[in-house]
mmCIF file of C-alpha atoms in Angstrom:
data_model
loop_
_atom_site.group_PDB
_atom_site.id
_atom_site.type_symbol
_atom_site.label_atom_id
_atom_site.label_comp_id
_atom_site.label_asym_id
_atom_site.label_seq_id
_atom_site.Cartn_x
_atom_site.Cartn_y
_atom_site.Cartn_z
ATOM 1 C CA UNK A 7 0.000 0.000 0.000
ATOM 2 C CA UNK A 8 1.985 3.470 -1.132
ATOM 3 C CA UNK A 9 2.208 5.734 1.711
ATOM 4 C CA UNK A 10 3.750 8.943 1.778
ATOM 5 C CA UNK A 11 5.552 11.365 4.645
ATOM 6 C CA UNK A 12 6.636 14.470 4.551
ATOM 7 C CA UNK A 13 9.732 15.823 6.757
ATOM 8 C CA UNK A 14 12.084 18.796 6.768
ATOM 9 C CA UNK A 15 12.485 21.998 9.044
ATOM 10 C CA UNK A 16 9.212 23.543 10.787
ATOM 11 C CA UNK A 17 10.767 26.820 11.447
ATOM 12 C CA UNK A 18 12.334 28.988 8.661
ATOM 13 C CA UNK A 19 13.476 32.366 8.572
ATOM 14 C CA UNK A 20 12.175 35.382 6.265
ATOM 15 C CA UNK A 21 14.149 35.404 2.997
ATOM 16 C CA UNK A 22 15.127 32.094 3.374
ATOM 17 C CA UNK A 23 14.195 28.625 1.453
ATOM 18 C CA UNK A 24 11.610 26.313 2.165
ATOM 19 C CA UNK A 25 12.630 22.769 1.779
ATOM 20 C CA UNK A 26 10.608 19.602 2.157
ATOM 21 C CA UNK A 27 11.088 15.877 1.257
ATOM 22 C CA UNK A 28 8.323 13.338 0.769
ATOM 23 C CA UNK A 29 9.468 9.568 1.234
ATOM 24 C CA UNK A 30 7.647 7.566 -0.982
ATOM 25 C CA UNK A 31 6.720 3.499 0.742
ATOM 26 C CA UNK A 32 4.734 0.800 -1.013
ATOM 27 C CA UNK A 33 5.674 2.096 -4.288
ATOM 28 C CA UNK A 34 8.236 2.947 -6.545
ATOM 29 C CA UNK A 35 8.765 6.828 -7.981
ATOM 30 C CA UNK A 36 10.120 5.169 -11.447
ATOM 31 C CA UNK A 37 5.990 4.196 -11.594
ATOM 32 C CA UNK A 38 4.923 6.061 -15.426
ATOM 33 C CA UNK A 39 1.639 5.877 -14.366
ATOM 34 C CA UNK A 40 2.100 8.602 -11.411
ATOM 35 C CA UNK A 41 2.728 11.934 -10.791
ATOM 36 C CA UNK A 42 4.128 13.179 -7.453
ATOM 37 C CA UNK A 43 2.774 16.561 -5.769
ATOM 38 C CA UNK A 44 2.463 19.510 -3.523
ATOM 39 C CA UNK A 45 -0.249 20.872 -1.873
ATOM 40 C CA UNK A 46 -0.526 24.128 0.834
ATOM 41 C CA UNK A 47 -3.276 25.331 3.280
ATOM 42 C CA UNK A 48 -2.499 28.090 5.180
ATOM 43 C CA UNK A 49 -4.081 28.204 8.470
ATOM 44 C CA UNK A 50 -7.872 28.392 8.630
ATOM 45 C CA UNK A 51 -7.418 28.297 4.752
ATOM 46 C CA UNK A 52 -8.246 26.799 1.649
ATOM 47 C CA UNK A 53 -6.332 23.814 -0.014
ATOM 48 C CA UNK A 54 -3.773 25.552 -2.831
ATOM 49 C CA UNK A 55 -2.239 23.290 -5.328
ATOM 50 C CA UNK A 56 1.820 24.007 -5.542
ATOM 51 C CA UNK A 57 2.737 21.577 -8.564
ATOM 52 C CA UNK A 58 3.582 18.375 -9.729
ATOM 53 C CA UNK A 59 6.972 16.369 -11.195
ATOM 54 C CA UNK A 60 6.049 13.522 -13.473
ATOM 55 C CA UNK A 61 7.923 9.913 -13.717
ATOM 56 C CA UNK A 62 10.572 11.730 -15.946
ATOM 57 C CA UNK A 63 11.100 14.889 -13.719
ATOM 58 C CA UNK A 64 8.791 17.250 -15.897
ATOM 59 C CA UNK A 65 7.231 19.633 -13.729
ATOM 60 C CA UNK A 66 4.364 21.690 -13.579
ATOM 61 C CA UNK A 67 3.872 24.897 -10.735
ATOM 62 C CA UNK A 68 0.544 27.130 -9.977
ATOM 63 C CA UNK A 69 1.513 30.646 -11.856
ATOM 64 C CA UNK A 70 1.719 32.344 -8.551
ATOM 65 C CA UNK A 71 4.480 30.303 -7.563
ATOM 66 C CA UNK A 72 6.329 29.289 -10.627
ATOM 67 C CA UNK A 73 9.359 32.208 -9.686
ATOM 68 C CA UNK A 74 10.217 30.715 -6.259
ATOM 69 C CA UNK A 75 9.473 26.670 -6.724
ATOM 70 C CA UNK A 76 11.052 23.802 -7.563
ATOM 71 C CA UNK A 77 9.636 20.323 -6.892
ATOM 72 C CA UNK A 78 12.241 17.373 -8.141
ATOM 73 C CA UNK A 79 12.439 13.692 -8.055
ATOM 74 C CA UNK A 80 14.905 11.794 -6.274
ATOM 75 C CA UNK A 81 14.290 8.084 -7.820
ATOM 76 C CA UNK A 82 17.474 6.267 -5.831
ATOM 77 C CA UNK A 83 16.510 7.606 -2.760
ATOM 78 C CA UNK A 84 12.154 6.731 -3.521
ATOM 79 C CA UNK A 85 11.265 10.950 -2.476
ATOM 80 C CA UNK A 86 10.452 14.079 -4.118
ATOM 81 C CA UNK A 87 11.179 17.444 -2.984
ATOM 82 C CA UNK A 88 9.960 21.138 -2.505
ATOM 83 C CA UNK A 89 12.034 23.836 -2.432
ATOM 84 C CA UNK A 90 10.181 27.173 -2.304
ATOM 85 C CA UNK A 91 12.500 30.311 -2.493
ATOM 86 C CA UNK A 92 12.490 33.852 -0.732
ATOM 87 C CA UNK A 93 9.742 32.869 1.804
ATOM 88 C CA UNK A 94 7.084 35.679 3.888
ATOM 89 C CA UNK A 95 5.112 34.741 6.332
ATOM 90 C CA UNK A 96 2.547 34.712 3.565
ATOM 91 C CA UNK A 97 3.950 31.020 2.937
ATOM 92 C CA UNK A 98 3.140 29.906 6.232
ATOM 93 C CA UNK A 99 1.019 26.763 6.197
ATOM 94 C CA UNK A 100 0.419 23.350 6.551
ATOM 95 C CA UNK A 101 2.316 21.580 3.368
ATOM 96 C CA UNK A 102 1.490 17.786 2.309
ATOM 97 C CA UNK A 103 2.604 15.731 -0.176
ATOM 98 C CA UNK A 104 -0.024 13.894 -2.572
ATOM 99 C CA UNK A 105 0.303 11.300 -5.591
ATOM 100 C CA UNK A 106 -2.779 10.620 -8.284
ATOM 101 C CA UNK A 107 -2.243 7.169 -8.671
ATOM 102 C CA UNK A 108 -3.458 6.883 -12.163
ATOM 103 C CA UNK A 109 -6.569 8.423 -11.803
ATOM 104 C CA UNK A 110 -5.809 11.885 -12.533
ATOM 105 C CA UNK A 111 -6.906 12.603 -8.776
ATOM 106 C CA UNK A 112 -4.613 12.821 -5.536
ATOM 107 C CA UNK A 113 -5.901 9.631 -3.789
ATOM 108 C CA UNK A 114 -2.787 8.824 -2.007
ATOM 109 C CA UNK A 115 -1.480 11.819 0.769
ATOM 110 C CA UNK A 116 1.110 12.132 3.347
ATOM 111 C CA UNK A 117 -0.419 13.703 6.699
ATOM 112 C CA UNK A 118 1.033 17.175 6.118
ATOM 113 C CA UNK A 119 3.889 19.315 7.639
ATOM 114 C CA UNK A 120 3.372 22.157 9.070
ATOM 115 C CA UNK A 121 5.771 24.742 8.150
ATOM 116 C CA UNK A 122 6.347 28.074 9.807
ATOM 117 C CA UNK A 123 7.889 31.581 8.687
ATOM 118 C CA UNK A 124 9.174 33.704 11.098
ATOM 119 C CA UNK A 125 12.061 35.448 12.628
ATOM 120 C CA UNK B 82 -5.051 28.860 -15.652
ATOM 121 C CA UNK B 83 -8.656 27.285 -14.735
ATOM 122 C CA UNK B 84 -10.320 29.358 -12.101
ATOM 123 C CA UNK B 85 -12.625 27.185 -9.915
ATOM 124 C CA UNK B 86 -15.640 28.598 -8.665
ATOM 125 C CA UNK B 87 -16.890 26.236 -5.242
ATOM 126 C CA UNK B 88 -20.287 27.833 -3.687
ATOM 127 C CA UNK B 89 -21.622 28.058 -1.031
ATOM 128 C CA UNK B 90 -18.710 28.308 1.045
ATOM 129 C CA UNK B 91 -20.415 27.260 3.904
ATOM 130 C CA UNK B 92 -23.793 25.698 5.022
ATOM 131 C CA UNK B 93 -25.770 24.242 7.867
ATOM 132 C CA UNK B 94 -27.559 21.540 7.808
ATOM 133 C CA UNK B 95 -29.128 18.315 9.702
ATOM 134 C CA UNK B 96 -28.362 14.649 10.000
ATOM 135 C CA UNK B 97 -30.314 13.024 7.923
ATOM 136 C CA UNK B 98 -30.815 16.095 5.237
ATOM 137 C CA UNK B 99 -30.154 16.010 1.446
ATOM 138 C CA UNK B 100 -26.682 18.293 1.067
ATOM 139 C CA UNK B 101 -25.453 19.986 -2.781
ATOM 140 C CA UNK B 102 -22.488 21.526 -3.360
ATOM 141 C CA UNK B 103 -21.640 23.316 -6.693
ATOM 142 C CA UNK B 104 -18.159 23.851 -8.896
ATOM 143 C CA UNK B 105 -18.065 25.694 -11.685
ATOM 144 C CA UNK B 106 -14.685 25.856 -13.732
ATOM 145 C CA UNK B 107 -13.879 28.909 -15.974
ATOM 146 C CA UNK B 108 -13.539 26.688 -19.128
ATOM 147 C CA UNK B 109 -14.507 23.492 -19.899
ATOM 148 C CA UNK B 110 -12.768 20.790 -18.736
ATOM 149 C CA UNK B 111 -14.442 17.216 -19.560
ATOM 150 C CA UNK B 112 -15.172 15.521 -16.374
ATOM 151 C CA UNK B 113 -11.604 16.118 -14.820
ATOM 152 C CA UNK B 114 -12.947 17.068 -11.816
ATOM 153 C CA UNK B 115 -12.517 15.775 -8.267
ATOM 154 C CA UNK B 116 -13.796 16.241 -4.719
ATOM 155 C CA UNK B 117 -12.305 15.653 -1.640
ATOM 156 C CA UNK B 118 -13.302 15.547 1.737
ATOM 157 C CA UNK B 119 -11.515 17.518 4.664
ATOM 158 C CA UNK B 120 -11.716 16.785 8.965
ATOM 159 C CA UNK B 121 -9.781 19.867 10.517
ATOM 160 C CA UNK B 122 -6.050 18.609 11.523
ATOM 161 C CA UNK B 123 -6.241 15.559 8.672
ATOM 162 C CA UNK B 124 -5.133 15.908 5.164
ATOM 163 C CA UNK B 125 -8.039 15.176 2.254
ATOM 164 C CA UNK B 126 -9.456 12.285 1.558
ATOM 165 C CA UNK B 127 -10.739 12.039 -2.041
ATOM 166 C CA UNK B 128 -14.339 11.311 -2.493
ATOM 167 C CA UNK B 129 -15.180 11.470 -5.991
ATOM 168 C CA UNK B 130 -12.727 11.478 -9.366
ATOM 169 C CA UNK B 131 -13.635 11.964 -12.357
ATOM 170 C CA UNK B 132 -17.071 14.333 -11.733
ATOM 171 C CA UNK B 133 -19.222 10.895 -11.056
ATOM 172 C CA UNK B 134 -16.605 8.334 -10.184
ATOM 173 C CA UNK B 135 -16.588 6.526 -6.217
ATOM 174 C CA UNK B 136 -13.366 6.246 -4.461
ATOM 175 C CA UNK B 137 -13.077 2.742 -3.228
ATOM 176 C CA UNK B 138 -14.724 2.888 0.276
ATOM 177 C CA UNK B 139 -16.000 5.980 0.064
ATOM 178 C CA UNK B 140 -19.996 5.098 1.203
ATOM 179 C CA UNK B 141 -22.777 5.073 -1.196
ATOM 180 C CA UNK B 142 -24.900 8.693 0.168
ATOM 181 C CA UNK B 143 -21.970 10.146 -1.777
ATOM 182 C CA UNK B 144 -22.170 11.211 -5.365
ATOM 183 C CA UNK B 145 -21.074 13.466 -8.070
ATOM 184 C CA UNK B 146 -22.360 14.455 -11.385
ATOM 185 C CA UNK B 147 -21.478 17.180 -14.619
ATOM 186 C CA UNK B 148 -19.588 17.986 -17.375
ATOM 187 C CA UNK B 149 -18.034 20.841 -19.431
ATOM 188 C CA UNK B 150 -18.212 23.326 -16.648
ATOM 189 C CA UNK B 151 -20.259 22.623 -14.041
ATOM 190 C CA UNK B 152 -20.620 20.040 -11.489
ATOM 191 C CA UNK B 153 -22.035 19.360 -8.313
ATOM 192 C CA UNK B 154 -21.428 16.841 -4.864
ATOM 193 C CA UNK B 155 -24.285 15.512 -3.416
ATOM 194 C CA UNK B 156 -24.504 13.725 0.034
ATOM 195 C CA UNK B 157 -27.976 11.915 0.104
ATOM 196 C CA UNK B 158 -28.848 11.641 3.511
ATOM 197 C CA UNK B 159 -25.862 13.525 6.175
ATOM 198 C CA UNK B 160 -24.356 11.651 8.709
ATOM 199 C CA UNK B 161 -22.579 12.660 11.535
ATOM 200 C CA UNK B 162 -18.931 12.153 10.145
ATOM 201 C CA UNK B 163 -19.953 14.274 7.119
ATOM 202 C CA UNK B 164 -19.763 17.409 8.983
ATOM 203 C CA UNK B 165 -16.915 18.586 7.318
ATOM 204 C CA UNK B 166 -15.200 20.684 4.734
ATOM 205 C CA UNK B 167 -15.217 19.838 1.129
ATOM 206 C CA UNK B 168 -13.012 20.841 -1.764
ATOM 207 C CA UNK B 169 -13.610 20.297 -5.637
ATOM 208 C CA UNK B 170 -10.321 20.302 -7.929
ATOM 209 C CA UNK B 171 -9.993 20.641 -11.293
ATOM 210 C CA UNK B 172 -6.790 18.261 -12.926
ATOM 211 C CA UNK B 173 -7.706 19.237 -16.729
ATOM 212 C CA UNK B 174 -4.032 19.356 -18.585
ATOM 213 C CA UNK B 175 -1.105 19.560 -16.190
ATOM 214 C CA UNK B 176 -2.284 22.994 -14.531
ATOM 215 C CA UNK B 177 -4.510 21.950 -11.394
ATOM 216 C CA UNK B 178 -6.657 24.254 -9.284
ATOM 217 C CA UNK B 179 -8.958 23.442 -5.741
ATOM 218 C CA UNK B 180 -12.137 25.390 -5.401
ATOM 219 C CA UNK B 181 -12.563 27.710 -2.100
ATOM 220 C CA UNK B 182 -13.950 24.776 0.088
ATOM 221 C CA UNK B 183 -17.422 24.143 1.416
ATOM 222 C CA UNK B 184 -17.649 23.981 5.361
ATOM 223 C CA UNK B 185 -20.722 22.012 6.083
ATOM 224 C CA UNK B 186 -22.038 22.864 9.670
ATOM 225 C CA UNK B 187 -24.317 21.413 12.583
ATOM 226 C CA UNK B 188 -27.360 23.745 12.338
#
């Protein structure tokens, strides 16, 4: 049964980067038949979609975000990553990690991270 | 990108009442639409892929219908552990988008 789990730091400064790792179990990331994504909801907030890496390491971002993120695929190591650039407190939320496991719809999710910008 | 349009973003209602939720999408986007259900301090869990389609376990009082650009969620008969928040999500292309959410209340 895939699972998925996000880790990485909870606190993080102004200005600095935002970096999270999702480590893919029950499943392989060399799977064609999945993509492997990002998700946000800032507290007492809506769900926003980051962006998704494919099998390959094609990736796709939400406009608003496209500057400042990078989501890659670490195959060896069975994770993907999120790396979001020049953070505000604006980027403050809870983060998870999601797959679409061939459906076209995120029906595998890690239990979210929450993340934290502030000095 | 797709704009998603969720209404109402909130609502009260009963155990045991009839519960509709409505998406619109700024284009048309097939049936690539998805809803997901949302307990505060839990991630999602999807309900409903592909406008009409049941997630395995996911119990019967659930369903989904539309096309083009507008669809709606439909909970037959609420039970307790529906009182919740609920999300549609466009995944049309590689661009995705969530709609504003839907808290569903005790009246």
């Amino acid at each position: 049964q895939l699972q998925l789990q996000e880790s990485g730091p909870r606190l993080v400064k102004p200005s600095d980067a935002l970096s999270l790792t999702c480590t893919v179990s029950g499943g392989s990331t060399r799977s064609s038949s999945y993509y492997w994504g990002w998700v946000r909801q800032p507290p007492g907030k809506g769900l926003e979609w980051i962006g998704n890496v494919d099998y390959s390491g094609t990736t796709y971002y939400t406009p608003s975000l496209k500057s400042r993120v990078i989501i890659s695929l670490d195959t060896a190591r069975e994770q993907f990553s999120l790396k979001l650039t020049s953070v505000t407190a604006a980027d403050t939320a809870v983060y998870f990690c999601a797959t679409p496991t061939g459906i076209g719809a995120y029906d595998v999710w890690g239990p979210g991270t929450m993340v934290t910008v502030s000095a | 990108d797709i704009q998603v349009t969720q209404s109402p973003s909130s609502l009260s209602a009963s155990k045991g009442d009839r519960v509709t939720i409505t998406c619109r999408t700024s284009q048309s986007i097939g049936t690539n639409l998805n809803w997901y259900q949302q307990i505060p301090g839990k991630a999602p869990e999807l309900l409903i892929y592909g406008a009409s389609h049941l997630q395995s376990g996911v119990p019967s009082r659930f369903s989904g219908s539309g096309s083009g650009s507008n669809f709606t969620l439909t909970v037959s008969s609420l039970e307790p552990e529906d009182f919740a928040t609920y999300y549609c999500q466009q995944s049309y292309g590689n661009y995705w988008t969530f709609g504003q959410g839907t808290n569903v209340e005790t009246k």
